[in-house]
Amino acid sequence: MTTGIATSETVDAPESRDRPAVRVSGGRRAFGDQIVLDDVDLSIAPGEFIALLGASGSGKTTLLRALAGLDRLDAGTVTVPRERSVVFQEPRLIPSRRVWRNVVLGLRGTGRERALEALTEVGLADHAQAWPRTLSGGEAQRVALARALVREPGLLLLDEPFAALDALTRLRMQELVAALCRRHNPAVLLVTHDVDEAIRLADRVLVLRSKRLDSGVVIDKERRAQTGDSYATDLRYHFLNLLGVRGPQPTDRSAHPSDPVQEAHT
Amino acid sequence: MSIEAPVETRQAGIAPPVTIDLPSAAHGSVSRARSSRTLHRVLRTAGPIALLGLWQLICSVGLVDAGLLPSPWRVADTIRELTTDGTLLPAIGVSLRRAGVGLLFGAAIGITLGLVAGLSRIGEEALDSSLQMLRTIPFIALVPLFVVWFGIGEEAKYALITAACIFPAYLNTYAGVRGVDPKLIEAARVFKVSGLALAREVILPLAMPGILVGIRFSMGVSVLALVAAEQINTQSGIGVLVLDLNGTLRTDIIISGVVVYAFLGIVVDLVVRNLERLLLRWKASIV
Ligand SMILES: Nc1ncnc2c1ncn2[C@@H]1O[C@H](COP(=O)(O)OP(=O)(O)OP(=O)(O)O)[C@@H](O)[C@H]1O
Ligand SMILES: [Mg+2]
């Protein structure tokens, strides 16, 4: 059975505060004989920042594309907000449009001012008139971020948006994304390979494994901020383990009698 | 440009200072680019001038009969003559009109077909295989057929030039549209740009380099097809000069006609180059 995307019509209704922004149930996708997603359930609250980990080829992009409406699922239902934005691994700016016209791509009757506001947020107001070719990789990716956020999406989909950046630029971009997501407050699904990045940015981290999603681990932001490294180290160990990488066990586990990993109940 | 690298080991007396050849130093790059452009220009003009010189030399020395190959000087004289006696300019006007009208129709048809085939699957299936087949026919082979169909008047000439111009425009437009990065189209679709807006705002501008290459080729072909078309019972145009209709064997006049054809080709090329500069600013080099 093929199920199209059901777009939730009432994102602005008052009761939508408690309704999830994204709901996938029984999601299934196969390419030929190869089943990639099988009975995937996912629920993202409005404004929640989800990081999705998973081995290469585990189907993260497949899931993200289904949420973006770029691809279909073979079975299951998908409910997503009407306004969705994607930032891909590459900036994917249209080279024949000036930077600001890339930002307002597809927004009829939206003028330069709005584009400039969005570009200011990513620190690129000076480049509004530039051609995309003249931007550096990091700048182009910031324009892509501005283009995604300028339409105030209910769901922001990020498919390894930092993967092609150098380490320093990546850290800056992570901070920028965190700040802008706090301000615009969309539901976010960040696909990443970087466990540390997932822990640093997300409210909840999911791992796509054996074609399914677990309910994920809620990141305790207080503990992440206070105890700093050791909490993060434990989480890191947990996720790497799930991903099949056997790292060295954190040595001072006794210092943390409580398990850092609390399964989310949603 | 060579630059001496700052080497500290000099004091230590271990290694001698190293001299590195850099392709262009920061401060020298502008003037360097300018001087290399001048060099290019000199080289580009030097070739043709040398050829002309050789031609003049052969004629002056008397290596060939002046009746068979008049000197460039003589040809220039003839062109001046033909201009003052009022034959050349009207002839150029007539020929330009033929080439221009044929090009206009041919390129318009070719670009339209290329867009249809490039943008829609149905269009591709309906058009591409037949056009790919037709394009292998050398258009000169059509001359007799077109004379039968359209007579020996202007219509046959327009039809021939139009037909010849369709294919380069079609092929390059189609390739240009198909060459647009599907990832960009996908990104546009994410932001709800689809259908006509997608074609106009994303695909058409990105296919423009290909389309302009097509127009450039079509322009070249239009001059070629003009030459072929003017072999058909020509009463006017540059073809009259070249065909030596009264059998006077005036090679200087024939060559004058050829020179004018060549000149048309150059003008056409200039026009397209400027068109490209205008339409493809986003593609200009990064500097
Ligand atoms: N269009 C397609 N046709 C056939 N197979 C596909 C297609 N798209 C994805 N796949 C397959 O589905 C599987 C999951 O692909 P997907 O791109 O979702 O992985 P991923 O988790 O994003 O991997 P990565 O981390 O390397 O980006 C892969 O085995 C891939 O070969
Ligand atoms: Mg992927």
Coordinates of C-alpha atoms and ligand atoms in Angstrom, one line a residue:
Chain A
M1 CA 0.0 0.0 0.0
T2 CA 1.3 3.4 -0.8
T3 CA 0.5 6.2 1.6
G4 CA 0.9 9.8 0.6
I5 CA 1.8 12.5 3.0
A6 CA -1.0 13.8 5.2
T7 CA -0.2 17.4 5.9
S8 CA -1.5 18.5 9.2
E9 CA -3.8 21.4 8.5
T10 CA -4.2 22.8 12.0
V11 CA -0.7 23.6 13.1
D12 CA -1.8 27.0 14.3
A13 CA -4.8 25.8 16.3
P14 CA -4.4 26.2 20.1
E15 CA -4.5 22.5 20.8
S16 CA -1.6 22.0 18.6
R17 CA 0.7 22.9 21.5
D18 CA 0.3 19.3 22.8
R19 CA 0.0 17.7 19.4
P20 CA 3.2 16.5 18.0
A21 CA 4.6 18.5 15.0
V22 CA 5.7 15.3 13.4
R23 CA 4.1 11.9 13.7
V24 CA 5.2 8.8 11.7
S25 CA 3.7 5.5 12.5
G26 CA 4.4 2.2 10.8
G27 CA 6.7 3.8 8.3
R28 CA 8.1 1.4 5.9
R29 CA 10.3 1.8 2.8
A30 CA 12.0 -0.7 0.5
F31 CA 14.2 -0.2 -2.5
G32 CA 13.5 -3.3 -4.6
D33 CA 14.2 -6.3 -2.3
Q34 CA 16.1 -4.2 0.2
I35 CA 14.0 -3.1 3.1
V36 CA 15.4 0.1 4.6
L37 CA 12.8 1.2 7.0
D38 CA 10.4 -1.2 8.7
D39 CA 7.7 -0.2 11.1
V40 CA 9.3 3.1 12.0
D41 CA 7.5 5.2 14.6
L42 CA 8.5 8.8 15.3
S43 CA 7.0 11.6 17.2
I44 CA 8.5 15.1 17.4
A45 CA 7.0 17.8 19.6
P46 CA 6.7 21.4 18.4
G47 CA 10.0 23.1 19.0
E48 CA 11.8 19.8 19.9
F49 CA 15.3 19.3 18.6
I50 CA 15.9 15.7 17.6
A51 CA 19.3 14.4 16.5
L52 CA 19.2 11.2 14.5
L53 CA 22.2 8.9 14.6
G54 CA 22.7 5.7 12.6
A55 CA 25.3 3.8 10.7
S56 CA 25.9 4.8 7.1
G57 CA 23.2 3.3 4.8
S58 CA 20.9 2.7 7.7
G59 CA 18.1 4.9 6.1
K60 CA 18.4 8.2 7.8
T61 CA 18.3 10.2 4.6
T62 CA 15.4 8.0 3.4
L63 CA 13.4 8.9 6.5
L64 CA 14.3 12.6 6.2
R65 CA 13.3 12.7 2.5
A66 CA 10.0 11.2 3.4
L67 CA 9.4 13.9 6.0
A68 CA 10.4 16.5 3.5
G69 CA 7.9 15.2 1.0
L70 CA 10.7 14.5 -1.5
D71 CA 10.1 10.7 -1.4
R72 CA 7.3 8.5 -0.3
L73 CA 7.0 5.7 2.2
D74 CA 5.6 2.3 1.0
A75 CA 3.4 2.0 4.0
G76 CA 2.5 3.9 7.2
T77 CA 1.3 7.4 7.9
V78 CA 3.2 10.6 8.0
T79 CA 1.9 13.8 9.5
V80 CA 4.1 16.8 9.1
P81 CA 3.6 20.6 9.4
R82 CA 2.8 22.4 6.1
E83 CA 5.9 24.5 6.2
R84 CA 9.0 22.4 6.1
S85 CA 12.6 23.3 5.2
V86 CA 15.6 21.3 4.4
V87 CA 19.3 22.1 4.7
F88 CA 21.3 19.4 2.8
Q89 CA 24.9 18.4 3.1
E90 CA 25.6 20.7 0.2
P91 CA 24.3 24.3 0.1
R92 CA 22.3 23.7 -3.1
L93 CA 22.0 27.4 -3.8
I94 CA 20.8 28.3 -7.3
P95 CA 23.9 29.8 -8.9
S96 CA 21.9 32.0 -11.3
R97 CA 20.2 33.9 -8.5
R98 CA 21.8 36.4 -6.2
V99 CA 22.2 35.4 -2.6
W100 CA 19.2 37.3 -1.3
R101 CA 17.0 35.9 -4.1
N102 CA 18.1 32.4 -3.1
V103 CA 17.0 33.2 0.4
V104 CA 13.4 34.1 -0.6
L105 CA 13.2 31.3 -3.3
G106 CA 9.7 30.2 -3.7
L107 CA 8.2 32.9 -1.4
R108 CA 6.0 35.0 -3.7
G109 CA 5.8 38.6 -2.9
T110 CA 8.5 38.4 -0.3
G111 CA 10.9 41.3 -0.7
R112 CA 14.5 42.0 -0.1
E113 CA 14.0 43.3 3.4
R114 CA 12.9 39.9 4.7
A115 CA 15.8 38.3 2.9
L116 CA 18.2 40.8 4.5
E117 CA 16.8 40.1 8.0
A118 CA 17.4 36.4 7.5
L119 CA 20.9 37.1 6.1
T120 CA 21.6 39.3 9.1
E121 CA 20.8 36.5 11.4
V122 CA 23.5 34.3 9.8
G123 CA 25.9 37.3 9.6
L124 CA 25.8 37.6 5.8
A125 CA 23.9 40.8 5.1
D126 CA 26.9 42.1 3.3
H127 CA 26.7 39.3 0.8
A128 CA 23.0 39.9 -0.2
Q129 CA 24.0 41.0 -3.7
A130 CA 26.7 38.4 -4.2
W131 CA 26.5 35.5 -6.6
P132 CA 26.5 32.1 -4.9
R133 CA 29.7 31.1 -6.7
T134 CA 31.7 33.7 -4.9
L135 CA 30.8 32.4 -1.4
S136 CA 33.0 30.1 0.7
G137 CA 31.6 26.7 1.6
G138 CA 30.7 27.8 5.1
E139 CA 29.1 31.0 3.9
A140 CA 27.0 29.2 1.3
Q141 CA 25.8 26.8 4.0
R142 CA 24.8 29.8 6.2
V143 CA 22.8 31.1 3.3
A144 CA 21.1 27.7 3.0
L145 CA 20.3 28.0 6.7
A146 CA 18.8 31.5 6.2
R147 CA 16.8 30.2 3.2
A148 CA 15.5 27.4 5.4
L149 CA 14.5 29.6 8.4
V150 CA 13.1 32.7 6.5
R151 CA 9.9 30.9 6.0
E152 CA 9.4 30.1 9.7
P153 CA 9.1 26.3 9.2
G154 CA 7.2 24.1 11.6
L155 CA 9.8 21.5 10.8
L156 CA 13.4 22.0 10.0
L157 CA 15.2 19.0 8.4
L158 CA 19.0 19.0 8.5
D159 CA 20.8 16.2 6.6
E160 CA 24.4 16.3 7.8
P161 CA 24.6 20.0 7.2
F162 CA 28.0 20.4 8.8
A163 CA 29.7 17.3 7.3
A164 CA 31.5 19.2 4.5
L165 CA 32.8 22.0 6.8
D166 CA 36.2 22.3 8.5
A167 CA 36.3 21.7 12.2
L168 CA 36.4 25.3 13.2
T169 CA 33.6 26.3 10.9
R170 CA 31.6 23.3 12.0
L171 CA 31.7 24.4 15.6
R172 CA 30.6 27.9 14.7
M173 CA 27.8 26.6 12.5
Q174 CA 26.6 24.3 15.4
E175 CA 26.4 27.3 17.7
L176 CA 24.6 29.3 15.0
V177 CA 22.1 26.6 14.4
A178 CA 21.5 26.1 18.1
A179 CA 20.9 29.9 18.6
L180 CA 18.6 30.2 15.6
C181 CA 16.6 27.2 16.5
R182 CA 16.0 28.6 19.9
R183 CA 14.8 31.8 18.4
H184 CA 12.6 30.4 15.6
N185 CA 11.7 27.3 17.6
P186 CA 10.8 24.9 14.8
A187 CA 10.7 21.1 15.4
V188 CA 14.2 20.0 14.2
L189 CA 15.4 16.7 12.9
L190 CA 19.2 16.7 12.6
V191 CA 20.8 13.8 10.8
T192 CA 24.4 13.4 11.8
H193 CA 27.3 11.0 12.1
D194 CA 28.8 13.0 14.9
V195 CA 27.8 11.7 18.3
D196 CA 29.2 14.7 20.1
E197 CA 27.3 17.0 17.9
A198 CA 24.1 15.1 18.6
I199 CA 24.6 15.3 22.4
R200 CA 25.6 19.0 22.2
L201 CA 22.6 20.2 20.1
A202 CA 19.7 17.9 20.7
D203 CA 16.9 17.6 23.2
R204 CA 16.6 14.0 22.4
V205 CA 18.9 11.6 20.4
L206 CA 17.5 8.8 18.4
V207 CA 19.4 5.9 16.8
L208 CA 18.2 4.3 13.7
R209 CA 19.1 0.6 14.0
S210 CA 18.0 -2.6 12.3
K211 CA 15.5 -0.6 10.2
R212 CA 13.7 0.8 13.3
L213 CA 13.8 3.8 15.6
D214 CA 13.8 3.5 19.4
S215 CA 12.2 6.2 21.4
G216 CA 15.6 7.8 22.0
V217 CA 17.5 9.3 24.9
V218 CA 16.4 12.6 26.4
I219 CA 19.4 14.8 27.0
D220 CA 19.4 16.3 30.4
K221 CA 20.6 19.8 29.6
E222 CA 21.3 20.8 33.2
R223 CA 23.6 17.9 33.7
R224 CA 25.2 18.5 30.3
A225 CA 25.9 22.0 31.3
Q226 CA 27.0 21.3 34.9
T227 CA 29.0 18.2 35.0
G228 CA 30.2 18.9 31.6
D229 CA 32.4 16.2 30.2
S230 CA 31.7 13.1 32.3
Y231 CA 27.9 13.1 31.5
A232 CA 28.7 13.7 27.9
T233 CA 31.3 11.0 27.9
D234 CA 28.8 8.4 29.3
L235 CA 26.3 9.4 26.7
R236 CA 28.9 9.2 24.0
Y237 CA 29.8 5.7 25.1
H238 CA 26.2 4.6 25.1
F239 CA 25.5 5.8 21.6
L240 CA 28.8 4.5 20.2
N241 CA 27.9 1.2 21.7
L242 CA 24.5 1.3 20.0
L243 CA 26.2 2.1 16.7
G244 CA 28.5 -0.9 17.1
V245 CA 31.6 1.0 18.0
R246 CA 33.3 -0.4 21.1
G247 CA 35.1 2.5 22.7
P248 CA 36.9 2.3 26.0
Q249 CA 34.5 2.2 28.9
P250 CA 34.4 5.5 30.8
T251 CA 36.6 4.9 33.8
D252 CA 34.9 6.9 36.5
R253 CA 31.4 5.4 36.2
S254 CA 31.2 5.0 39.9
A255 CA 31.1 8.7 40.2
H256 CA 27.8 8.6 38.5
P257 CA 25.6 6.1 40.3
S258 CA 22.6 7.0 38.3
D259 CA 22.5 5.8 34.7
P260 CA 22.9 8.9 32.5
V261 CA 20.8 7.2 29.9
Q262 CA 17.1 7.6 30.5
E263 CA 14.9 6.2 27.8
A264 CA 12.4 8.7 26.6
H265 CA 8.7 7.9 27.1
T266 CA 6.6 9.4 24.4
Chain B
M1 CA 57.9 35.8 -10.7
S2 CA 60.3 34.5 -8.1
I3 CA 60.3 35.3 -4.5
E4 CA 62.9 34.7 -1.9
A5 CA 61.4 32.7 0.9
P6 CA 62.1 34.0 4.4
V7 CA 64.5 31.3 5.7
E8 CA 65.7 31.4 9.2
T9 CA 68.2 28.7 8.7
R10 CA 70.4 31.2 6.9
Q11 CA 71.8 32.4 10.2
A12 CA 72.3 28.8 11.4
G13 CA 74.2 28.3 8.2
I14 CA 72.6 24.9 7.5
A15 CA 70.8 25.4 4.3
P16 CA 71.1 28.0 1.6
P17 CA 68.1 30.3 1.0
V18 CA 65.5 28.8 -1.2
T19 CA 64.0 30.5 -4.2
I20 CA 60.6 29.4 -5.1
D21 CA 58.8 30.1 -8.4
L22 CA 55.3 31.3 -7.6
P23 CA 52.7 31.4 -10.4
S24 CA 51.7 34.9 -9.5
A25 CA 52.4 36.9 -6.4
A26 CA 49.5 38.7 -4.7
H27 CA 50.6 42.2 -5.7
G28 CA 51.6 41.2 -9.2
S29 CA 48.5 39.3 -10.2
V30 CA 46.5 42.2 -11.6
S31 CA 49.2 43.6 -13.9
R32 CA 50.2 40.1 -14.8
A33 CA 46.7 39.2 -15.9
R34 CA 46.5 42.4 -17.9
S35 CA 49.8 41.8 -19.6
S36 CA 48.9 38.2 -20.5
R37 CA 45.6 39.5 -22.0
T38 CA 47.5 41.9 -24.2
L39 CA 49.8 39.1 -25.2
H40 CA 46.8 37.0 -26.1
R41 CA 45.5 39.7 -28.2
V42 CA 48.8 40.2 -30.0
L43 CA 49.1 36.5 -30.7
R44 CA 45.5 36.3 -31.9
T45 CA 46.0 39.1 -34.4
A46 CA 49.5 38.1 -35.4
G47 CA 48.3 34.8 -37.1
P48 CA 45.9 36.3 -39.6
I49 CA 48.3 39.2 -40.4
A50 CA 51.1 36.8 -41.1
L51 CA 48.8 34.8 -43.4
L52 CA 47.8 38.0 -45.3
G53 CA 51.5 38.9 -45.6
L54 CA 52.3 35.5 -47.0
W55 CA 49.4 35.7 -49.5
Q56 CA 50.6 39.2 -50.6
L57 CA 54.2 37.9 -50.9
I58 CA 53.2 35.0 -53.1
C59 CA 51.3 37.4 -55.4
S60 CA 54.0 40.1 -55.4
V61 CA 56.8 37.6 -56.3
G62 CA 54.6 36.3 -59.1
L63 CA 54.5 32.7 -57.9
V64 CA 50.9 32.3 -59.2
D65 CA 49.0 33.9 -62.0
A66 CA 47.3 37.1 -60.8
G67 CA 44.2 36.0 -62.7
L68 CA 43.9 32.9 -60.5
L69 CA 44.8 34.4 -57.2
P70 CA 44.6 38.2 -56.9
S71 CA 46.6 39.8 -54.2
P72 CA 44.9 40.9 -51.0
W73 CA 45.7 44.4 -52.0
R74 CA 43.8 43.9 -55.2
V75 CA 40.9 42.3 -53.4
A76 CA 40.7 45.2 -51.0
D77 CA 40.6 47.5 -54.0
T78 CA 37.7 45.4 -55.5
I79 CA 35.8 45.6 -52.3
R80 CA 36.2 49.4 -52.3
E81 CA 35.0 49.5 -55.9
L82 CA 32.0 47.3 -55.2
T83 CA 31.1 49.5 -52.3
T84 CA 31.3 52.7 -54.2
D85 CA 29.4 51.5 -57.2
G86 CA 26.6 50.5 -54.9
T87 CA 26.6 46.7 -55.4
L88 CA 28.1 45.4 -52.2
L89 CA 26.0 47.0 -49.5
P90 CA 22.6 46.1 -50.9
A91 CA 23.9 42.6 -51.5
I92 CA 25.0 42.3 -47.9
G93 CA 21.7 43.6 -46.8
V94 CA 19.8 40.9 -48.8
S95 CA 22.1 38.1 -47.6
L96 CA 21.9 39.3 -44.0
R97 CA 18.2 39.3 -44.2
R98 CA 18.1 35.7 -45.4
A99 CA 20.5 34.5 -42.8
G100 CA 18.9 36.5 -40.0
V101 CA 15.3 35.5 -40.7
G102 CA 16.3 31.8 -41.2
L103 CA 18.3 31.9 -37.9
L104 CA 15.4 33.6 -36.1
F105 CA 12.9 30.9 -37.1
G106 CA 15.4 28.0 -36.8
A107 CA 16.7 29.0 -33.4
A108 CA 13.2 29.7 -32.1
I109 CA 11.9 26.3 -33.2
G110 CA 15.0 24.5 -32.0
I111 CA 15.0 26.1 -28.6
T112 CA 11.3 25.5 -28.2
L113 CA 11.6 21.9 -29.1
G114 CA 14.6 21.5 -26.9
L115 CA 12.8 23.0 -23.9
V116 CA 9.7 20.8 -24.5
A117 CA 11.9 17.6 -24.8
G118 CA 14.1 18.6 -21.9
L119 CA 11.3 19.5 -19.5
S120 CA 8.7 16.8 -20.1
R121 CA 9.1 13.1 -20.4
I122 CA 6.3 13.0 -23.0
G123 CA 8.0 15.7 -25.0
E124 CA 11.2 13.8 -24.9
E125 CA 9.6 10.6 -26.1
A126 CA 7.7 12.3 -28.8
L127 CA 10.5 14.5 -30.1
D128 CA 14.0 13.3 -29.3
S129 CA 14.4 10.2 -31.4
S130 CA 13.0 11.7 -34.5
L131 CA 15.1 14.9 -34.2
Q132 CA 18.2 12.8 -33.4
M133 CA 17.5 11.0 -36.7
L134 CA 16.8 14.1 -38.8
R135 CA 19.9 15.8 -37.6
T136 CA 22.2 13.3 -39.2
I137 CA 21.0 14.5 -42.6
P138 CA 23.5 17.0 -44.1
F139 CA 21.4 20.0 -44.9
I140 CA 23.1 20.6 -48.2
A141 CA 21.5 17.3 -49.4
L142 CA 18.2 19.0 -49.0
V143 CA 18.8 21.7 -51.5
P144 CA 17.4 19.9 -54.5
L145 CA 14.4 18.8 -52.5
F146 CA 13.7 22.2 -51.2
V147 CA 13.9 23.6 -54.7
V148 CA 11.2 21.2 -55.7
W149 CA 9.0 22.0 -52.7
F150 CA 9.5 25.7 -52.4
G151 CA 10.6 26.7 -55.9
I152 CA 13.6 28.7 -56.7
G153 CA 12.6 31.9 -55.0
E154 CA 13.3 33.3 -51.6
E155 CA 11.1 30.7 -49.8
A156 CA 13.5 27.9 -50.5
K157 CA 16.4 29.9 -49.2
Y158 CA 14.6 30.8 -46.0
A159 CA 13.4 27.2 -45.5
L160 CA 16.9 25.8 -46.0
I161 CA 18.5 28.2 -43.5
T162 CA 15.7 27.6 -41.0
A163 CA 16.0 23.9 -41.2
A164 CA 19.7 24.0 -40.8
C165 CA 19.5 26.2 -37.7
I166 CA 17.0 24.1 -35.9
F167 CA 19.3 21.3 -34.9
P168 CA 22.2 23.0 -33.1
A169 CA 19.7 25.0 -31.2
Y170 CA 17.6 22.0 -30.3
L171 CA 20.5 19.7 -29.3
N172 CA 22.2 22.2 -27.0
T173 CA 19.0 23.4 -25.4
Y174 CA 18.0 19.9 -24.7
A175 CA 21.4 19.0 -23.3
G176 CA 21.4 22.2 -21.3
V177 CA 18.1 21.5 -19.7
R178 CA 19.0 17.9 -19.0
G179 CA 22.3 19.0 -17.6
V180 CA 20.7 21.0 -14.8
D181 CA 21.8 19.5 -11.5
P182 CA 18.8 17.4 -10.2
K183 CA 19.9 18.3 -6.6
L184 CA 19.1 21.9 -7.3
I185 CA 15.8 21.1 -8.7
E186 CA 15.1 19.0 -5.7
A187 CA 16.0 21.9 -3.4
A188 CA 13.7 24.2 -5.4
R189 CA 10.9 21.6 -4.9
V190 CA 11.4 21.6 -1.2
F191 CA 10.7 25.3 -1.2
K192 CA 7.6 24.8 -3.3
V193 CA 8.9 26.0 -6.6
S194 CA 7.4 23.7 -9.2
G195 CA 5.8 23.6 -12.6
L196 CA 6.2 26.8 -14.7
A197 CA 7.9 28.7 -11.9
L198 CA 10.5 26.0 -11.7
A199 CA 11.1 26.1 -15.4
R200 CA 11.3 29.9 -15.6
E201 CA 13.2 30.7 -12.4
V202 CA 15.5 27.8 -12.0
I203 CA 15.8 25.5 -15.1
L204 CA 15.9 28.1 -17.8
P205 CA 18.6 30.3 -16.3
L206 CA 20.7 27.3 -15.5
A207 CA 20.2 25.9 -19.0
M208 CA 21.1 29.3 -20.5
P209 CA 24.8 28.5 -21.1
G210 CA 23.8 25.5 -23.2
I211 CA 21.1 27.5 -25.0
L212 CA 23.6 30.2 -25.9
V213 CA 26.1 27.6 -27.2
G214 CA 23.2 26.4 -29.4
I215 CA 22.5 29.9 -30.6
R216 CA 26.2 30.3 -31.4
F217 CA 26.3 27.1 -33.4
S218 CA 23.0 28.0 -35.1
M219 CA 24.5 31.4 -36.1
G220 CA 27.5 29.8 -37.6
V221 CA 25.3 27.3 -39.4
S222 CA 23.1 30.1 -40.7
V223 CA 26.0 31.6 -42.6
L224 CA 27.0 28.2 -44.0
A225 CA 23.4 27.5 -45.0
L226 CA 23.3 31.0 -46.5
V227 CA 26.2 30.2 -48.8
A228 CA 24.5 26.9 -49.8
A229 CA 21.1 28.6 -50.3
E230 CA 22.6 31.3 -52.4
Q231 CA 23.7 28.7 -54.9
I232 CA 20.0 28.4 -55.8
N233 CA 19.3 30.6 -58.8
T234 CA 20.5 33.8 -57.1
Q235 CA 19.6 37.2 -58.5
S236 CA 20.7 39.1 -55.4
G237 CA 22.8 38.9 -52.4
I238 CA 26.5 38.1 -52.0
G239 CA 25.9 34.9 -53.8
V240 CA 25.7 36.8 -57.0
L241 CA 29.3 38.0 -56.6
V242 CA 30.6 34.5 -55.7
L243 CA 28.8 32.6 -58.4
D244 CA 30.4 34.6 -61.2
L245 CA 27.2 34.5 -63.1
N246 CA 28.4 36.3 -66.2
G247 CA 31.4 34.0 -66.5
T248 CA 34.0 36.8 -66.4
L249 CA 36.3 34.7 -64.2
R250 CA 36.8 37.8 -62.0
T251 CA 38.5 35.9 -59.1
D252 CA 39.0 39.2 -57.3
I253 CA 35.2 39.6 -57.1
I254 CA 34.7 36.0 -56.1
I255 CA 37.2 36.4 -53.3
S256 CA 35.6 39.7 -52.2
G257 CA 32.3 37.7 -51.8
V258 CA 34.1 35.1 -49.7
V259 CA 35.7 37.8 -47.6
V260 CA 32.3 39.2 -46.9
Y261 CA 30.9 35.8 -45.9
A262 CA 33.9 35.4 -43.5
F263 CA 33.3 38.9 -42.2
L264 CA 29.6 38.0 -41.5
G265 CA 30.8 34.9 -39.5
I266 CA 33.0 37.1 -37.4
V267 CA 30.3 39.6 -36.7
V268 CA 27.9 36.8 -35.7
D269 CA 30.5 35.4 -33.3
L270 CA 31.0 38.8 -31.7
V271 CA 27.3 39.3 -31.2
V272 CA 27.0 35.9 -29.3
R273 CA 30.0 36.6 -27.2
N274 CA 28.5 39.8 -25.9
L275 CA 25.1 38.1 -25.4
E276 CA 26.9 35.5 -23.2
R277 CA 28.6 38.2 -21.2
L278 CA 25.3 39.9 -20.6
L279 CA 23.2 36.8 -19.7
L280 CA 25.7 34.7 -17.8
R281 CA 27.0 37.2 -15.3
W282 CA 26.5 34.7 -12.5
K283 CA 28.9 32.4 -14.3
A284 CA 31.7 34.9 -14.6
S285 CA 34.9 33.9 -13.0
I286 CA 35.1 34.3 -9.2
V287 CA 37.7 37.1 -9.1
Ligands
LIG1 N1 16.8 5.8 -4.6 C1 17.3 4.7 -4.1 N2 17.3 3.6 -4.8 C2 17.8 2.4 -4.3 N3 18.4 2.3 -3.1 C3 18.4 3.4 -2.3 C4 17.9 4.6 -2.8 N4 18.1 5.6 -1.8 C5 18.6 4.9 -0.8 N5 18.8 3.6 -1.1 C6 19.4 2.6 -0.2 O1 18.8 2.7 1.0 C7 19.8 2.6 2.1 C8 19.6 3.7 3.0 O2 20.1 4.9 2.3 P1 20.1 6.3 3.1 O3 20.6 7.3 2.1 O4 18.8 6.6 3.7 O5 21.2 6.0 4.2 P2 21.8 7.0 5.3 O6 21.5 6.5 6.6 O7 21.4 8.4 5.0 O8 23.4 6.8 5.0 P3 24.5 7.9 5.2 O9 24.8 8.1 6.6 O10 25.7 7.3 4.5 O11 24.1 9.2 4.5 C9 21.1 2.4 1.4 O12 21.5 1.1 1.4 C10 20.9 2.9 0.0 O13 21.7 2.1 -0.9
MG2 MG 22.4 10.2 4.3

